[in-house]
Structures are given as C-alpha cells and as structure tokens.
Amino acid sequence: MTDTDTRPPLRKKGLTRRQRRSLSRGAQYAVFVAAVIAFAVTADWGRLQNQFAQADIAKQMFPEVITLALKNTMLYTVSGFVVGLALGMVIALMRLSSVGPYRWLAGIYIEIFRGLPALLIFIFVGVAVPLAFPGTEIPGGTYGKVAIALGLVSAAYMAETIRAGIQAVPKGQMEAARSLGFSPARAMISIIAPQAFRIILPPLTNELVLLFKDSSLVLFLGVTLEERELSKFGRDLASTTANSTPILVAGLCYLLVTIPLSFVVRRMETKTQEAIR
C-alpha cells in the first residue's frame, strides 16, 4: 500500500489589508489621471482661450478691479463680520442664559436665519425694511445695508460657534474667577471669553471666508458704479465686452484672498490641536 498524504491542502493567501488599501489608492489615482487626460484631449482649448483668457480685456480691468471692486468686497465682508460677531456674541449669551425667554428667542433666531438662504435676507433688508419703516434710512447707505444683511446671516452661525467655545472652557475657570470676587459679567469678559475665542478662532475665520463670497449678493440691493464688488464688476464688463474673461479675473481675485485665509485657518487648527494635546 502506498502512503497517502494526510496534510491539508495549502490555502491561497489573499491580499493583506495594507495591500488592498494600496491597490484601492492606485486605482483612484489611475481614474483621476485618466479623467484629466480625457479632459485635456477632448476640450477645445482654443475656444476656451478666446472666451475666458483675452489678455487685452483683462488689462482693461486694472487697476479698478483692485482699487474699486476688491476694496468694496473687503469692506462689505469686514463690516458684515463685525456686525455678525457682535450680534452672535449677544445671541450666544442669550442661548446660555438661565432665563427661559432669552433661550427661546435665541433658539428661534438661530433656526430661522440658518434656515433661510442669504439671498432672501438681502432682499428683506433692501425691500421689506424700507416698506415697513417709511422714510427710515439705514446709516451708511449700501455699505450699511450689506453689513446688516451679512451680519444677520453670519450671527446665527457665529452664535452657535461662540456658544460651543464658551462651553468648551472648563467650568472651574468660572468658579475660580467667582472665588476671587469677579462678578459673572466680568468673569465672562476677562476670563471665559478670551479662552473661548482662542478655541473658536479657526471656525470664525472660516465664517469670514464664507462672508467674503456671500458679499456678491450685494447686487440685489441695487448698487452704483462706485459701490460694485468683484462679481458685479466682472459681470458688467463681461456684458460690455461679450466675453467671459472679466468673470475669470474676478474669480482669481476671490482666490487671491480666500486661499491665504484657508491656509491661515489650517495653521490655527493645527496649533489648537497641539495645544489641546
């Protein structure tokens, strides 16, 4: 009799988890490269250049695109951010208040203004307010209207961010301040708020980036030539020249501001995480 081999058959080894991840990552890169190549091969670059990259039209936009349009965009953004931050701080404190009606009012405000599109808020400020209060002029003209509209929108988001930052500060900080004789208001201003703002600085900077883009809705308030921001400035020139190059230049001006701000946000988030660790 011949001896039979009683050893179990060898199993084929499958891919390890690391190998599967590497294979998946490689497939994703391959799909991305293939999509880029397909776009580069099939796109009509000549027509794109004629419509979006006319150097002579781009030159006509300077220096007004910087000295007028970008300047106005920055003014609208900063004014809206200041109003939103001040109002958001008040709403956040109301949200944390022990008084029930304050909490309810703050909650209703946040839900309404977070749920409504920013466009409707601009129309409300530009149309409904003058109808409700005839003869009343908002201080600052268009700049004041934009500051209020952007402030109303951003305050709802900032209020929740500020509330979360205040609650992230250890309760012992307030107790220690109270034991030293600080009043609740003074303890909040001197002790709690500085620590909270250090925590929430990155998300507040993100809100600034969002406001910078939302400032383009100013056109629904009816602006003069001297009050145009980047989007309105680019659209007007695009209509005049029958070319989209001004829109591309306006977009690049937005990126000129938003990309450095985004880099600053990432750096602050990294430092905040390192400080927590």
PDB file of C-alpha atoms in Angstrom, residues 9-241:
ATOM      1  CA  PRO A   9      -4.182  21.422   1.091  1.00  0.00           C
ATOM      2  CA  LEU A  10      -2.377  24.721   1.062  1.00  0.00           C
ATOM      3  CA  ARG A  11      -4.636  27.762   1.136  1.00  0.00           C
ATOM      4  CA  LYS A  12      -4.081  30.559  -1.268  1.00  0.00           C
ATOM      5  CA  LYS A  13      -3.098  33.650   0.595  1.00  0.00           C
ATOM      6  CA  GLY A  14      -5.327  36.682  -0.047  1.00  0.00           C
ATOM      7  CA  LEU A  15      -4.291  40.299  -0.099  1.00  0.00           C
ATOM      8  CA  THR A  16      -3.489  41.896   3.198  1.00  0.00           C
ATOM      9  CA  ARG A  17      -5.371  44.953   4.374  1.00  0.00           C
ATOM     10  CA  ARG A  18      -2.386  47.149   3.541  1.00  0.00           C
ATOM     11  CA  GLN A  19      -2.153  45.708   0.043  1.00  0.00           C
ATOM     12  CA  ARG A  20      -5.876  46.266  -0.517  1.00  0.00           C
ATOM     13  CA  ARG A  21      -5.535  49.905   0.552  1.00  0.00           C
ATOM     14  CA  SER A  22      -2.572  50.374  -1.769  1.00  0.00           C
ATOM     15  CA  LEU A  23      -4.478  48.775  -4.641  1.00  0.00           C
ATOM     16  CA  SER A  24      -7.552  50.935  -3.988  1.00  0.00           C
ATOM     17  CA  ARG A  25      -5.416  54.076  -3.793  1.00  0.00           C
ATOM     18  CA  GLY A  26      -3.663  53.183  -7.023  1.00  0.00           C
ATOM     19  CA  ALA A  27      -6.994  52.625  -8.779  1.00  0.00           C
ATOM     20  CA  GLN A  28      -8.236  56.032  -7.609  1.00  0.00           C
ATOM     21  CA  TYR A  29      -5.096  57.732  -8.892  1.00  0.00           C
ATOM     22  CA  ALA A  30      -5.462  55.925 -12.215  1.00  0.00           C
ATOM     23  CA  VAL A  31      -9.081  57.065 -12.579  1.00  0.00           C
ATOM     24  CA  PHE A  32      -8.105  60.647 -11.730  1.00  0.00           C
ATOM     25  CA  VAL A  33      -5.230  60.686 -14.220  1.00  0.00           C
ATOM     26  CA  ALA A  34      -7.454  59.158 -16.896  1.00  0.00           C
ATOM     27  CA  ALA A  35     -10.123  61.836 -16.290  1.00  0.00           C
ATOM     28  CA  VAL A  36      -7.534  64.626 -16.519  1.00  0.00           C
ATOM     29  CA  ILE A  37      -6.105  63.211 -19.734  1.00  0.00           C
ATOM     30  CA  ALA A  38      -9.584  62.793 -21.245  1.00  0.00           C
ATOM     31  CA  PHE A  39     -10.449  66.395 -20.369  1.00  0.00           C
ATOM     32  CA  ALA A  40      -7.149  67.688 -21.762  1.00  0.00           C
ATOM     33  CA  VAL A  41      -7.578  65.770 -25.017  1.00  0.00           C
ATOM     34  CA  THR A  42     -11.267  66.444 -25.668  1.00  0.00           C
ATOM     35  CA  ALA A  43     -11.528  70.090 -24.531  1.00  0.00           C
ATOM     36  CA  ASP A  44     -11.462  72.803 -27.176  1.00  0.00           C
ATOM     37  CA  TRP A  45      -8.693  74.934 -25.665  1.00  0.00           C
ATOM     38  CA  GLY A  46      -8.856  77.455 -28.483  1.00  0.00           C
ATOM     39  CA  ARG A  47     -12.468  78.359 -27.784  1.00  0.00           C
ATOM     40  CA  LEU A  48     -11.829  78.404 -24.032  1.00  0.00           C
ATOM     41  CA  GLN A  49      -8.953  80.819 -24.517  1.00  0.00           C
ATOM     42  CA  ASN A  50     -10.992  83.086 -26.766  1.00  0.00           C
ATOM     43  CA  GLN A  51     -13.846  83.215 -24.249  1.00  0.00           C
ATOM     44  CA  PHE A  52     -12.012  83.282 -20.897  1.00  0.00           C
ATOM     45  CA  ALA A  53      -8.405  84.337 -21.458  1.00  0.00           C
ATOM     46  CA  GLN A  54      -8.225  87.509 -23.516  1.00  0.00           C
ATOM     47  CA  ALA A  55      -5.223  89.438 -22.220  1.00  0.00           C
ATOM     48  CA  ASP A  56      -6.324  92.773 -23.689  1.00  0.00           C
ATOM     49  CA  ILE A  57      -9.716  92.557 -21.921  1.00  0.00           C
ATOM     50  CA  ALA A  58      -8.068  91.557 -18.655  1.00  0.00           C
ATOM     51  CA  LYS A  59      -5.764  94.582 -18.844  1.00  0.00           C
ATOM     52  CA  GLN A  60      -8.785  96.873 -19.133  1.00  0.00           C
ATOM     53  CA  MET A  61      -9.928  95.755 -15.677  1.00  0.00           C
ATOM     54  CA  PHE A  62      -6.868  97.100 -13.888  1.00  0.00           C
ATOM     55  CA  PRO A  63      -6.440  98.898 -11.602  1.00  0.00           C
ATOM     56  CA  GLU A  64     -10.205  99.286 -10.933  1.00  0.00           C
ATOM     57  CA  VAL A  65     -10.690  95.586 -10.213  1.00  0.00           C
ATOM     58  CA  ILE A  66      -8.335  96.015  -7.248  1.00  0.00           C
ATOM     59  CA  THR A  67      -8.826  99.618  -6.168  1.00  0.00           C
ATOM     60  CA  LEU A  68     -12.632  99.546  -6.543  1.00  0.00           C
ATOM     61  CA  ALA A  69     -14.133  96.050  -6.765  1.00  0.00           C
ATOM     62  CA  LEU A  70     -11.817  94.168  -4.423  1.00  0.00           C
ATOM     63  CA  LYS A  71     -11.749  97.094  -1.993  1.00  0.00           C
ATOM     64  CA  ASN A  72     -15.552  97.188  -1.820  1.00  0.00           C
ATOM     65  CA  THR A  73     -15.715  93.420  -1.395  1.00  0.00           C
ATOM     66  CA  MET A  74     -13.319  93.629   1.539  1.00  0.00           C
ATOM     67  CA  LEU A  75     -15.285  96.499   3.108  1.00  0.00           C
ATOM     68  CA  TYR A  76     -18.581  94.616   2.776  1.00  0.00           C
ATOM     69  CA  THR A  77     -17.026  91.479   4.250  1.00  0.00           C
ATOM     70  CA  VAL A  78     -15.335  93.149   7.222  1.00  0.00           C
ATOM     71  CA  SER A  79     -18.396  95.241   8.114  1.00  0.00           C
ATOM     72  CA  GLY A  80     -20.674  92.197   7.934  1.00  0.00           C
ATOM     73  CA  PHE A  81     -18.248  90.163  10.028  1.00  0.00           C
ATOM     74  CA  VAL A  82     -18.072  92.836  12.747  1.00  0.00           C
ATOM     75  CA  VAL A  83     -21.872  93.121  12.942  1.00  0.00           C
ATOM     76  CA  GLY A  84     -22.273  89.353  12.900  1.00  0.00           C
ATOM     77  CA  LEU A  85     -19.659  88.829  15.605  1.00  0.00           C
ATOM     78  CA  ALA A  86     -21.224  91.406  17.939  1.00  0.00           C
ATOM     79  CA  LEU A  87     -24.750  90.107  17.378  1.00  0.00           C
ATOM     80  CA  GLY A  88     -23.588  86.499  17.552  1.00  0.00           C
ATOM     81  CA  MET A  89     -21.962  87.110  20.934  1.00  0.00           C
ATOM     82  CA  VAL A  90     -25.210  88.520  22.317  1.00  0.00           C
ATOM     83  CA  ILE A  91     -27.261  85.617  20.939  1.00  0.00           C
ATOM     84  CA  ALA A  92     -24.767  83.069  22.280  1.00  0.00           C
ATOM     85  CA  LEU A  93     -25.050  84.559  25.777  1.00  0.00           C
ATOM     86  CA  MET A  94     -28.836  84.528  25.466  1.00  0.00           C
ATOM     87  CA  ARG A  95     -28.635  80.896  24.420  1.00  0.00           C
ATOM     88  CA  LEU A  96     -26.670  80.107  27.590  1.00  0.00           C
ATOM     89  CA  SER A  97     -28.850  82.258  29.841  1.00  0.00           C
ATOM     90  CA  SER A  98     -30.797  80.781  32.727  1.00  0.00           C
ATOM     91  CA  VAL A  99     -33.765  82.952  31.688  1.00  0.00           C
ATOM     92  CA  GLY A 100     -36.110  80.845  29.578  1.00  0.00           C
ATOM     93  CA  PRO A 101     -37.432  83.553  27.181  1.00  0.00           C
ATOM     94  CA  TYR A 102     -33.882  84.566  26.302  1.00  0.00           C
ATOM     95  CA  ARG A 103     -33.014  80.992  25.356  1.00  0.00           C
ATOM     96  CA  TRP A 104     -36.193  80.613  23.330  1.00  0.00           C
ATOM     97  CA  LEU A 105     -35.678  83.862  21.412  1.00  0.00           C
ATOM     98  CA  ALA A 106     -32.056  82.963  20.666  1.00  0.00           C
ATOM     99  CA  GLY A 107     -33.066  79.491  19.509  1.00  0.00           C
ATOM    100  CA  ILE A 108     -35.798  80.852  17.223  1.00  0.00           C
ATOM    101  CA  TYR A 109     -33.388  83.401  15.709  1.00  0.00           C
ATOM    102  CA  ILE A 110     -30.738  80.767  15.048  1.00  0.00           C
ATOM    103  CA  GLU A 111     -33.159  78.331  13.431  1.00  0.00           C
ATOM    104  CA  ILE A 112     -34.730  80.995  11.204  1.00  0.00           C
ATOM    105  CA  PHE A 113     -31.576  82.662   9.953  1.00  0.00           C
ATOM    106  CA  ARG A 114     -29.696  79.408   9.492  1.00  0.00           C
ATOM    107  CA  GLY A 115     -32.600  78.002   7.503  1.00  0.00           C
ATOM    108  CA  LEU A 116     -33.217  80.962   5.174  1.00  0.00           C
ATOM    109  CA  PRO A 117     -30.996  81.494   2.103  1.00  0.00           C
ATOM    110  CA  ALA A 118     -28.753  84.548   2.347  1.00  0.00           C
ATOM    111  CA  LEU A 119     -30.397  85.915  -0.823  1.00  0.00           C
ATOM    112  CA  LEU A 120     -33.750  86.244   0.956  1.00  0.00           C
ATOM    113  CA  ILE A 121     -32.109  88.124   3.819  1.00  0.00           C
ATOM    114  CA  PHE A 122     -30.605  90.628   1.374  1.00  0.00           C
ATOM    115  CA  ILE A 123     -33.989  91.134  -0.300  1.00  0.00           C
ATOM    116  CA  PHE A 124     -35.634  91.541   3.109  1.00  0.00           C
ATOM    117  CA  VAL A 125     -33.137  94.213   4.172  1.00  0.00           C
ATOM    118  CA  GLY A 126     -33.290  96.030   0.832  1.00  0.00           C
ATOM    119  CA  VAL A 127     -37.040  95.885   0.237  1.00  0.00           C
ATOM    120  CA  ALA A 128     -39.030  94.902   3.330  1.00  0.00           C
ATOM    121  CA  VAL A 129     -37.319  97.200   5.834  1.00  0.00           C
ATOM    122  CA  PRO A 130     -37.922 100.420   3.801  1.00  0.00           C
ATOM    123  CA  LEU A 131     -41.559  99.382   3.300  1.00  0.00           C
ATOM    124  CA  ALA A 132     -42.054  98.646   6.994  1.00  0.00           C
ATOM    125  CA  PHE A 133     -40.395 101.869   8.137  1.00  0.00           C
ATOM    126  CA  PRO A 134     -41.103 104.562   5.507  1.00  0.00           C
ATOM    127  CA  GLY A 135     -38.642 107.410   5.454  1.00  0.00           C
ATOM    128  CA  THR A 136     -36.099 105.476   7.508  1.00  0.00           C
ATOM    129  CA  GLU A 137     -32.603 105.321   6.061  1.00  0.00           C
ATOM    130  CA  ILE A 138     -30.086 102.717   7.185  1.00  0.00           C
ATOM    131  CA  PRO A 139     -26.853 104.511   8.172  1.00  0.00           C
ATOM    132  CA  GLY A 140     -24.055 104.020   5.685  1.00  0.00           C
ATOM    133  CA  GLY A 141     -26.256 103.549   2.638  1.00  0.00           C
ATOM    134  CA  THR A 142     -25.423 100.388   0.690  1.00  0.00           C
ATOM    135  CA  TYR A 143     -22.480  99.616   2.965  1.00  0.00           C
ATOM    136  CA  GLY A 144     -24.778  99.727   5.990  1.00  0.00           C
ATOM    137  CA  LYS A 145     -27.393  97.507   4.312  1.00  0.00           C
ATOM    138  CA  VAL A 146     -24.762  94.926   3.360  1.00  0.00           C
ATOM    139  CA  ALA A 147     -23.289  94.988   6.870  1.00  0.00           C
ATOM    140  CA  ILE A 148     -26.731  94.325   8.379  1.00  0.00           C
ATOM    141  CA  ALA A 149     -27.662  91.627   5.834  1.00  0.00           C
ATOM    142  CA  LEU A 150     -24.363  89.772   6.176  1.00  0.00           C
ATOM    143  CA  GLY A 151     -24.401  90.310   9.927  1.00  0.00           C
ATOM    144  CA  LEU A 152     -27.893  88.815  10.312  1.00  0.00           C
ATOM    145  CA  VAL A 153     -26.881  85.740   8.319  1.00  0.00           C
ATOM    146  CA  SER A 154     -23.489  85.177   9.958  1.00  0.00           C
ATOM    147  CA  ALA A 155     -24.679  85.902  13.509  1.00  0.00           C
ATOM    148  CA  ALA A 156     -26.779  82.727  13.548  1.00  0.00           C
ATOM    149  CA  TYR A 157     -23.729  80.599  12.754  1.00  0.00           C
ATOM    150  CA  MET A 158     -21.326  82.569  14.912  1.00  0.00           C
ATOM    151  CA  ALA A 159     -23.679  82.349  17.892  1.00  0.00           C
ATOM    152  CA  GLU A 160     -23.537  78.553  17.857  1.00  0.00           C
ATOM    153  CA  THR A 161     -19.767  78.618  17.382  1.00  0.00           C
ATOM    154  CA  ILE A 162     -19.291  81.045  20.279  1.00  0.00           C
ATOM    155  CA  ARG A 163     -21.660  79.053  22.499  1.00  0.00           C
ATOM    156  CA  ALA A 164     -19.680  75.882  21.818  1.00  0.00           C
ATOM    157  CA  GLY A 165     -16.429  77.709  22.576  1.00  0.00           C
ATOM    158  CA  ILE A 166     -17.738  79.051  25.892  1.00  0.00           C
ATOM    159  CA  GLN A 167     -18.974  75.619  26.914  1.00  0.00           C
ATOM    160  CA  ALA A 168     -15.581  74.131  25.989  1.00  0.00           C
ATOM    161  CA  VAL A 169     -13.879  76.254  28.674  1.00  0.00           C
ATOM    162  CA  PRO A 170     -13.680  74.216  31.910  1.00  0.00           C
ATOM    163  CA  LYS A 171     -16.323  75.217  34.457  1.00  0.00           C
ATOM    164  CA  GLY A 172     -13.604  75.540  37.061  1.00  0.00           C
ATOM    165  CA  GLN A 173     -12.444  78.724  35.353  1.00  0.00           C
ATOM    166  CA  MET A 174     -15.705  80.482  36.187  1.00  0.00           C
ATOM    167  CA  GLU A 175     -15.718  79.082  39.701  1.00  0.00           C
ATOM    168  CA  ALA A 176     -12.152  80.266  40.293  1.00  0.00           C
ATOM    169  CA  ALA A 177     -12.987  83.741  38.986  1.00  0.00           C
ATOM    170  CA  ARG A 178     -16.059  83.943  41.208  1.00  0.00           C
ATOM    171  CA  SER A 179     -14.000  82.897  44.243  1.00  0.00           C
ATOM    172  CA  LEU A 180     -11.657  85.809  43.529  1.00  0.00           C
ATOM    173  CA  GLY A 181     -14.546  88.262  43.691  1.00  0.00           C
ATOM    174  CA  PHE A 182     -15.300  88.613  39.974  1.00  0.00           C
ATOM    175  CA  SER A 183     -18.900  89.271  39.007  1.00  0.00           C
ATOM    176  CA  PRO A 184     -20.380  86.856  36.415  1.00  0.00           C
ATOM    177  CA  ALA A 185     -20.190  89.520  33.681  1.00  0.00           C
ATOM    178  CA  ARG A 186     -16.613  90.481  34.495  1.00  0.00           C
ATOM    179  CA  ALA A 187     -15.564  86.825  34.713  1.00  0.00           C
ATOM    180  CA  MET A 188     -17.116  86.167  31.309  1.00  0.00           C
ATOM    181  CA  ILE A 189     -15.378  89.154  29.694  1.00  0.00           C
ATOM    182  CA  SER A 190     -11.989  88.809  31.388  1.00  0.00           C
ATOM    183  CA  ILE A 191     -11.591  85.053  31.870  1.00  0.00           C
ATOM    184  CA  ILE A 192     -14.008  82.922  29.852  1.00  0.00           C
ATOM    185  CA  ALA A 193     -14.371  84.869  26.578  1.00  0.00           C
ATOM    186  CA  PRO A 194     -10.611  85.136  25.812  1.00  0.00           C
ATOM    187  CA  GLN A 195     -10.181  81.384  26.258  1.00  0.00           C
ATOM    188  CA  ALA A 196     -13.285  80.631  24.213  1.00  0.00           C
ATOM    189  CA  PHE A 197     -12.191  82.839  21.327  1.00  0.00           C
ATOM    190  CA  ARG A 198      -8.833  81.129  21.232  1.00  0.00           C
ATOM    191  CA  ILE A 199     -10.672  77.854  20.686  1.00  0.00           C
ATOM    192  CA  ILE A 200     -13.134  79.133  18.081  1.00  0.00           C
ATOM    193  CA  LEU A 201     -10.766  81.334  16.084  1.00  0.00           C
ATOM    194  CA  PRO A 202     -10.388  78.797  13.208  1.00  0.00           C
ATOM    195  CA  PRO A 203     -14.151  78.362  12.620  1.00  0.00           C
ATOM    196  CA  LEU A 204     -14.656  82.127  12.868  1.00  0.00           C
ATOM    197  CA  THR A 205     -12.036  82.595  10.162  1.00  0.00           C
ATOM    198  CA  ASN A 206     -13.907  80.062   8.046  1.00  0.00           C
ATOM    199  CA  GLU A 207     -17.013  82.186   8.512  1.00  0.00           C
ATOM    200  CA  LEU A 208     -15.044  85.186   7.259  1.00  0.00           C
ATOM    201  CA  VAL A 209     -14.231  83.261   4.067  1.00  0.00           C
ATOM    202  CA  LEU A 210     -17.902  82.426   3.568  1.00  0.00           C
ATOM    203  CA  LEU A 211     -18.907  86.051   4.085  1.00  0.00           C
ATOM    204  CA  PHE A 212     -16.308  87.139   1.539  1.00  0.00           C
ATOM    205  CA  LYS A 213     -18.116  85.051  -1.066  1.00  0.00           C
ATOM    206  CA  ASP A 214     -21.638  85.952   0.113  1.00  0.00           C
ATOM    207  CA  SER A 215     -20.821  89.634  -0.385  1.00  0.00           C
ATOM    208  CA  SER A 216     -21.555  89.045  -4.091  1.00  0.00           C
ATOM    209  CA  LEU A 217     -25.281  89.184  -3.199  1.00  0.00           C
ATOM    210  CA  VAL A 218     -24.977  92.943  -2.798  1.00  0.00           C
ATOM    211  CA  LEU A 219     -26.185  93.339  -6.385  1.00  0.00           C
ATOM    212  CA  PHE A 220     -29.748  92.614  -5.174  1.00  0.00           C
ATOM    213  CA  LEU A 221     -29.639  95.824  -3.139  1.00  0.00           C
ATOM    214  CA  GLY A 222     -29.039  97.949  -6.225  1.00  0.00           C
ATOM    215  CA  VAL A 223     -25.544  99.411  -6.235  1.00  0.00           C
ATOM    216  CA  THR A 224     -23.976 102.337  -8.032  1.00  0.00           C
ATOM    217  CA  LEU A 225     -20.880 102.043 -10.206  1.00  0.00           C
ATOM    218  CA  GLU A 226     -18.710 103.099  -7.281  1.00  0.00           C
ATOM    219  CA  GLU A 227     -20.270 100.505  -4.978  1.00  0.00           C
ATOM    220  CA  ARG A 228     -19.731  97.444  -7.167  1.00  0.00           C
ATOM    221  CA  GLU A 229     -17.955  94.422  -5.721  1.00  0.00           C
ATOM    222  CA  LEU A 230     -15.984  91.783  -7.616  1.00  0.00           C
ATOM    223  CA  SER A 231     -18.867  89.718  -9.012  1.00  0.00           C
ATOM    224  CA  LYS A 232     -20.899  92.718 -10.155  1.00  0.00           C
ATOM    225  CA  PHE A 233     -17.798  94.365 -11.586  1.00  0.00           C
ATOM    226  CA  GLY A 234     -16.916  91.219 -13.545  1.00  0.00           C
ATOM    227  CA  ARG A 235     -20.454  90.654 -14.831  1.00  0.00           C
ATOM    228  CA  ASP A 236     -20.812  94.244 -16.021  1.00  0.00           C
ATOM    229  CA  LEU A 237     -17.587  94.086 -18.029  1.00  0.00           C
ATOM    230  CA  ALA A 238     -18.482  90.629 -19.358  1.00  0.00           C
ATOM    231  CA  SER A 239     -21.752  92.057 -20.712  1.00  0.00           C
ATOM    232  CA  THR A 240     -19.978  95.072 -22.199  1.00  0.00           C
ATOM    233  CA  THR A 241     -17.225  93.076 -23.909  1.00  0.00           C
TER     234      THR A 241
END
